[in-house]
mmCIF file of C-alpha atoms in Angstrom:
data_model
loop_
_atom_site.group_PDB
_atom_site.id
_atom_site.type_symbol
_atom_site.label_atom_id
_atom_site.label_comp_id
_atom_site.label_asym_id
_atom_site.label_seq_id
_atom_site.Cartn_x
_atom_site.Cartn_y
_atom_site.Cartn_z
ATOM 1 C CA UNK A 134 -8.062 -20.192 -9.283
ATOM 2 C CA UNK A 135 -7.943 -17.680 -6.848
ATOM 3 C CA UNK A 136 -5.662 -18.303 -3.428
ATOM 4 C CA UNK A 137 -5.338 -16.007 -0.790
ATOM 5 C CA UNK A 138 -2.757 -16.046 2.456
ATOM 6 C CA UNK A 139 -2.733 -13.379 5.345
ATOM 7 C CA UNK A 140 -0.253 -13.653 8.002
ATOM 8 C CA UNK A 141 0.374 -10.826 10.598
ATOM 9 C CA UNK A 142 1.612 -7.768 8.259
ATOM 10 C CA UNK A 143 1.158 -9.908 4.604
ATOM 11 C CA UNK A 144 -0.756 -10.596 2.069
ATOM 12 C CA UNK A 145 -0.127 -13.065 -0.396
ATOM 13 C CA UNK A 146 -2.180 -14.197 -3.551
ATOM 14 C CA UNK A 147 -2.184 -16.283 -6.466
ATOM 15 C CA UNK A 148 -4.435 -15.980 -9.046
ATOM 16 C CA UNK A 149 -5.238 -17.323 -12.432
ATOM 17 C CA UNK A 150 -4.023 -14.617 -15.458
ATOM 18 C CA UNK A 151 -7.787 -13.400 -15.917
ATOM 19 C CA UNK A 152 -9.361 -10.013 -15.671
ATOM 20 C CA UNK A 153 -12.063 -11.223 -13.685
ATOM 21 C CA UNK A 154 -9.481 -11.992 -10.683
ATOM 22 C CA UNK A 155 -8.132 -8.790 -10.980
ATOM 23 C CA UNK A 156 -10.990 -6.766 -9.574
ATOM 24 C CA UNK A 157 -11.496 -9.315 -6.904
ATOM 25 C CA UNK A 158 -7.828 -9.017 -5.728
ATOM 26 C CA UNK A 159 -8.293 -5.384 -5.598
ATOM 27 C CA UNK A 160 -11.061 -5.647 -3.485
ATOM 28 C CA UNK A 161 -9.107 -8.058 -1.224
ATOM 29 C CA UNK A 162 -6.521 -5.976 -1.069
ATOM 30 C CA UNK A 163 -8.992 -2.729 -0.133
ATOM 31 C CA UNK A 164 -9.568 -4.692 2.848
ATOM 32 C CA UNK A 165 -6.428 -5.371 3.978
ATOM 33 C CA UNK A 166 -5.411 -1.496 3.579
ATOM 34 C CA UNK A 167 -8.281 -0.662 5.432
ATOM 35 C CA UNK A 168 -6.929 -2.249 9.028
ATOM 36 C CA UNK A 169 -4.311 0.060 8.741
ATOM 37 C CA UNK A 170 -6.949 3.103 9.064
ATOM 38 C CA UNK A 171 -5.030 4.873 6.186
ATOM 39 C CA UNK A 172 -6.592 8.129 4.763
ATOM 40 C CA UNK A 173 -9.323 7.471 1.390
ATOM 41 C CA UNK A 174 -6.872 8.958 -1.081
ATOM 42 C CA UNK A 175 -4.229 6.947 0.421
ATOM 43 C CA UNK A 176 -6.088 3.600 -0.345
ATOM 44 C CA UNK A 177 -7.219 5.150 -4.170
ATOM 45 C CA UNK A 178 -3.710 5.467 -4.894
ATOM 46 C CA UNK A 179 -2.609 1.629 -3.631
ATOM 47 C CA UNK A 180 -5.568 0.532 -5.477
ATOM 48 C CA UNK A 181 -4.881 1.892 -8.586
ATOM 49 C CA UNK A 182 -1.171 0.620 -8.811
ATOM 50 C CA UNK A 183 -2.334 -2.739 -7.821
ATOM 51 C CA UNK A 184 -4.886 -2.337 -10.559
ATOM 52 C CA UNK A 185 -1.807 -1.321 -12.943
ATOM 53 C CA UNK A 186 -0.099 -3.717 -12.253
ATOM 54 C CA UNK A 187 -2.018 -6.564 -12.352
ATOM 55 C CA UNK A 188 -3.222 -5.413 -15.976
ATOM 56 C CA UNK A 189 0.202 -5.555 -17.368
ATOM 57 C CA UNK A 190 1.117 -9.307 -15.307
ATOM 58 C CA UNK A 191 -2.585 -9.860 -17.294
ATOM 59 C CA UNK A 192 -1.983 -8.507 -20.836
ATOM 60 C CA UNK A 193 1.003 -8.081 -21.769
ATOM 61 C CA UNK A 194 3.367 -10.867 -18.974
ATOM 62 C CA UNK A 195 0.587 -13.401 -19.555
ATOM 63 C CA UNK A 196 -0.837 -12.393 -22.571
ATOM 64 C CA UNK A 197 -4.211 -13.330 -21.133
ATOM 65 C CA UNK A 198 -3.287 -16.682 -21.134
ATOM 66 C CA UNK A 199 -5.697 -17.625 -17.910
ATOM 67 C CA UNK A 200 -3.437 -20.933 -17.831
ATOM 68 C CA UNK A 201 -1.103 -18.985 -16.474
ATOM 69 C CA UNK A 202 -0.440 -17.547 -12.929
ATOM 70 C CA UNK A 203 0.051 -14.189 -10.933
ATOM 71 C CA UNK A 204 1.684 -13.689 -7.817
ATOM 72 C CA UNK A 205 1.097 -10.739 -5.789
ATOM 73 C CA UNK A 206 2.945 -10.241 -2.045
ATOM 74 C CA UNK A 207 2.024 -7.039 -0.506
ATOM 75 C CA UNK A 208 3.832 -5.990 2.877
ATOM 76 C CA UNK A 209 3.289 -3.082 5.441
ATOM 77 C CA UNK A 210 6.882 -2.396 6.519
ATOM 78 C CA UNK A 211 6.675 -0.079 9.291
ATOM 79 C CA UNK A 212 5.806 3.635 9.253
ATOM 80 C CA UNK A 213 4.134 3.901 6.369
ATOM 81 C CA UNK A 214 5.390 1.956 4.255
ATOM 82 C CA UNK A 215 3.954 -0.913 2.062
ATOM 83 C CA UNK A 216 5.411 -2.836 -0.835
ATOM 84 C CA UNK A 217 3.624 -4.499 -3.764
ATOM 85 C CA UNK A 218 5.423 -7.195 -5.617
ATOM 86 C CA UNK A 219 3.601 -8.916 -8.828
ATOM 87 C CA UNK A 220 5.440 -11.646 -10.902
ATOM 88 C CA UNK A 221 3.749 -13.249 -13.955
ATOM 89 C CA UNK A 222 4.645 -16.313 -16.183
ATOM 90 C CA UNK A 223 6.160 -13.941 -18.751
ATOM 91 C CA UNK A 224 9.244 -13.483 -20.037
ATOM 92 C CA UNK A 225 9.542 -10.856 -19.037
ATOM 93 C CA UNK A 226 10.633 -6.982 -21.154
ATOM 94 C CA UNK A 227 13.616 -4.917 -20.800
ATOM 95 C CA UNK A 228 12.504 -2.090 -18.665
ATOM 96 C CA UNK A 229 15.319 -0.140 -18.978
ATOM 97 C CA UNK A 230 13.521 1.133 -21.810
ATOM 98 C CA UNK A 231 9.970 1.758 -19.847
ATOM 99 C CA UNK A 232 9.294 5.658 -20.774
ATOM 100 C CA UNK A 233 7.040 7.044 -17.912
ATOM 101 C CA UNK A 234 6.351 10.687 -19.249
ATOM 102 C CA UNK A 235 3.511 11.677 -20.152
ATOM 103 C CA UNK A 236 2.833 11.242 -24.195
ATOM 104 C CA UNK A 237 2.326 14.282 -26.006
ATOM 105 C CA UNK A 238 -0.659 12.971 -27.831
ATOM 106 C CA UNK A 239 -3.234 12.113 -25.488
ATOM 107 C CA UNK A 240 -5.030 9.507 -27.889
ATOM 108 C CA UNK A 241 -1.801 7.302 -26.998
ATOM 109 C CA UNK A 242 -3.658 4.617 -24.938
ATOM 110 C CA UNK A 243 -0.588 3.048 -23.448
ATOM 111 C CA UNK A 244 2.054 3.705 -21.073
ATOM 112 C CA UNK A 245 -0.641 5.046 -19.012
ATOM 113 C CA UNK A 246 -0.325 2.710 -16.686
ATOM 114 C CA UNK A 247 3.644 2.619 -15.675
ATOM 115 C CA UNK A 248 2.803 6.869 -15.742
ATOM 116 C CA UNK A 249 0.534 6.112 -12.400
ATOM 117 C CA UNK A 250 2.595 3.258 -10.711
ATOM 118 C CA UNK A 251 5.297 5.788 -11.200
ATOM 119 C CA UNK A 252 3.735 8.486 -10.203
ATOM 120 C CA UNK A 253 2.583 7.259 -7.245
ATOM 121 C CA UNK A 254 5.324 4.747 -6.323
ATOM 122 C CA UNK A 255 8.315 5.692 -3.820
ATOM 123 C CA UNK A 256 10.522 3.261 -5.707
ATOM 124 C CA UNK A 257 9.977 0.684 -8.469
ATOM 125 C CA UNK A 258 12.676 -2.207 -8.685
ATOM 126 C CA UNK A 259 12.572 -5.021 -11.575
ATOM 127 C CA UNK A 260 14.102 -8.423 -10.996
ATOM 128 C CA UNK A 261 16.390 -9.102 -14.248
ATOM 129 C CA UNK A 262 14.112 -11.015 -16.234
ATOM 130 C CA UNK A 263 11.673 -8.061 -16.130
ATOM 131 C CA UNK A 264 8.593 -10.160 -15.206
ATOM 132 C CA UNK A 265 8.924 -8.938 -11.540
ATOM 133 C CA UNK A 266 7.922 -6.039 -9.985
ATOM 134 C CA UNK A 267 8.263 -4.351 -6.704
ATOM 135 C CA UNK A 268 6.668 -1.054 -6.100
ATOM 136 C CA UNK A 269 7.493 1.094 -2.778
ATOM 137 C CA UNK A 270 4.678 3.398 -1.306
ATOM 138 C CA UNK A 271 4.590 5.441 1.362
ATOM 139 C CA UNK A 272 0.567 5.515 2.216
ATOM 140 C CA UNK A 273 -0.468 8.373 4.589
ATOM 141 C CA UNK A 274 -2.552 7.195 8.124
ATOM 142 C CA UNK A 275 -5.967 8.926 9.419
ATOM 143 C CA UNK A 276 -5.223 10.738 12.910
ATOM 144 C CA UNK A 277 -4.658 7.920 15.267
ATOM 145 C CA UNK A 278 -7.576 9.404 17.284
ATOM 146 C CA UNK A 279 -9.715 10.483 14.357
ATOM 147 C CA UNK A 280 -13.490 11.398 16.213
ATOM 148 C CA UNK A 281 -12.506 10.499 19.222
ATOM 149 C CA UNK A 282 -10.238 11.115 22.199
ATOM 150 C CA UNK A 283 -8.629 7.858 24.647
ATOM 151 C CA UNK A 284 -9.471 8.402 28.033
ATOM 152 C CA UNK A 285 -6.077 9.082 29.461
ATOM 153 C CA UNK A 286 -4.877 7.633 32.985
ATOM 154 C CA UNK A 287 -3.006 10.326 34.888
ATOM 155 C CA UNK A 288 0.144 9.036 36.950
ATOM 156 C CA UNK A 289 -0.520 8.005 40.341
ATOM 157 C CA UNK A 290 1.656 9.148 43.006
ATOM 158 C CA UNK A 291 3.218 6.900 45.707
ATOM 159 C CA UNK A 292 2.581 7.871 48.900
ATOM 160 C CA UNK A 293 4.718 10.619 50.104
ATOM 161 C CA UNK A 294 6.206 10.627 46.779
ATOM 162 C CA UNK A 295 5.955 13.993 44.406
ATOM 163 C CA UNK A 296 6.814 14.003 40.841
ATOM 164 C CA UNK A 297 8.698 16.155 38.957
ATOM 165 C CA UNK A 298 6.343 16.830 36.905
ATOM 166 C CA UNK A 299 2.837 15.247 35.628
ATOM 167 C CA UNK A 300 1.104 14.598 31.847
ATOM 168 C CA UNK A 301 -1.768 16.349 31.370
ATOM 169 C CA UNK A 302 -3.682 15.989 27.611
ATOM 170 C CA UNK A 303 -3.480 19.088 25.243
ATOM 171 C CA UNK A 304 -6.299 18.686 22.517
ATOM 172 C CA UNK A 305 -5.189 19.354 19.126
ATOM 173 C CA UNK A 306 -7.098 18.935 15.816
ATOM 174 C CA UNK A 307 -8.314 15.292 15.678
ATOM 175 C CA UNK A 308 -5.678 13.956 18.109
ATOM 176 C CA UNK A 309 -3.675 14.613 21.507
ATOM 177 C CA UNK A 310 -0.237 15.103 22.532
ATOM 178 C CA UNK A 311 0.856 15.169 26.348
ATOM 179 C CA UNK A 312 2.678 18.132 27.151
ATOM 180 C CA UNK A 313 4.749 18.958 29.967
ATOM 181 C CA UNK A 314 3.496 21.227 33.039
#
């Protein structure tokens, strides 16, 4: 089972617990980062949390259990901020506990995965039963004009009337700002 909802800034899926639905949800949810013309790395980062994240709701929430269900909500809030929320059938783990530095021995396989989301994440809340998450990331935008420059309409003047002053477009690296003459 694999259901997926957009409406305006949201996207909303829910999957059955199996790795095969994780790669297509990250896919999906490439897609929907992409309308927001965000910068490569940007999206690499969001994809790999997402990718995190849905692992653990996998493994260790549903314990692969492909009965069960995962619910991801993902938001653009403005700016550039997004939020990623992922809720399993678990129950859940005290995350108080969660230890995100990096182990000392590098043939430790796990914990690698909370190291990323929180390396990458803004903020990273738990509802109490610890089998929801909500990640915070602030995902950096191309130029707004990246390879090419609007045509920009000049004021018209009324007749008889003169403005105090006009907008004339200064080029800058990959984008424009109007600046006062």
């Amino acid at each position: 089972m694999f259901d997926i909802k957009l409406c305006r800034d949201k996207l909303s899926l829910m999957m059955s617990s199996s790795y095969r639905n994780i790669g297509r949800a990250v896919l999906e949810f490439e897609d929907y980062l992409k309308k927001y013309h965000l910068k490569e790395k940007s999206i690499s980062k969001a994809m790999v949390v997402l990718r995190e994240l849905l692992d653990n709701a996998v493994k260790h929430g549903n314990m692969g259990d492909s009965q069960d269900k995962v619910i991801v909500k993902i938001g653009f809030f403005g700016s550039d901020l997004f939020r990623i929320e992922v809720k399993d059938n678990g129950c859940g783990f005290d995350y108080n506990i969660l230890d995100t530095s990096i182990p000392s021995n590098p043939k430790i396989k796990g914990r690698r995965g909370y190291i990323l989301i929180a390396e990458y994440a803004d903020r990273i809340d738990f509802n109490k039963q610890g089998n929801r998450i909500t990640v915070h990331l602030t995902l950096t935008r191309e130029s707004k004009h990246h390879n090419a420059l609007p045509e920009l309409a000049l004021p018209t003047r009324a007749k008889g009337h003169q403005p105090d002053l006009e907008y004339h477009p200064i080029l800058t690296r990959n984008n424009y700002k109007l600046h006062r003459m």
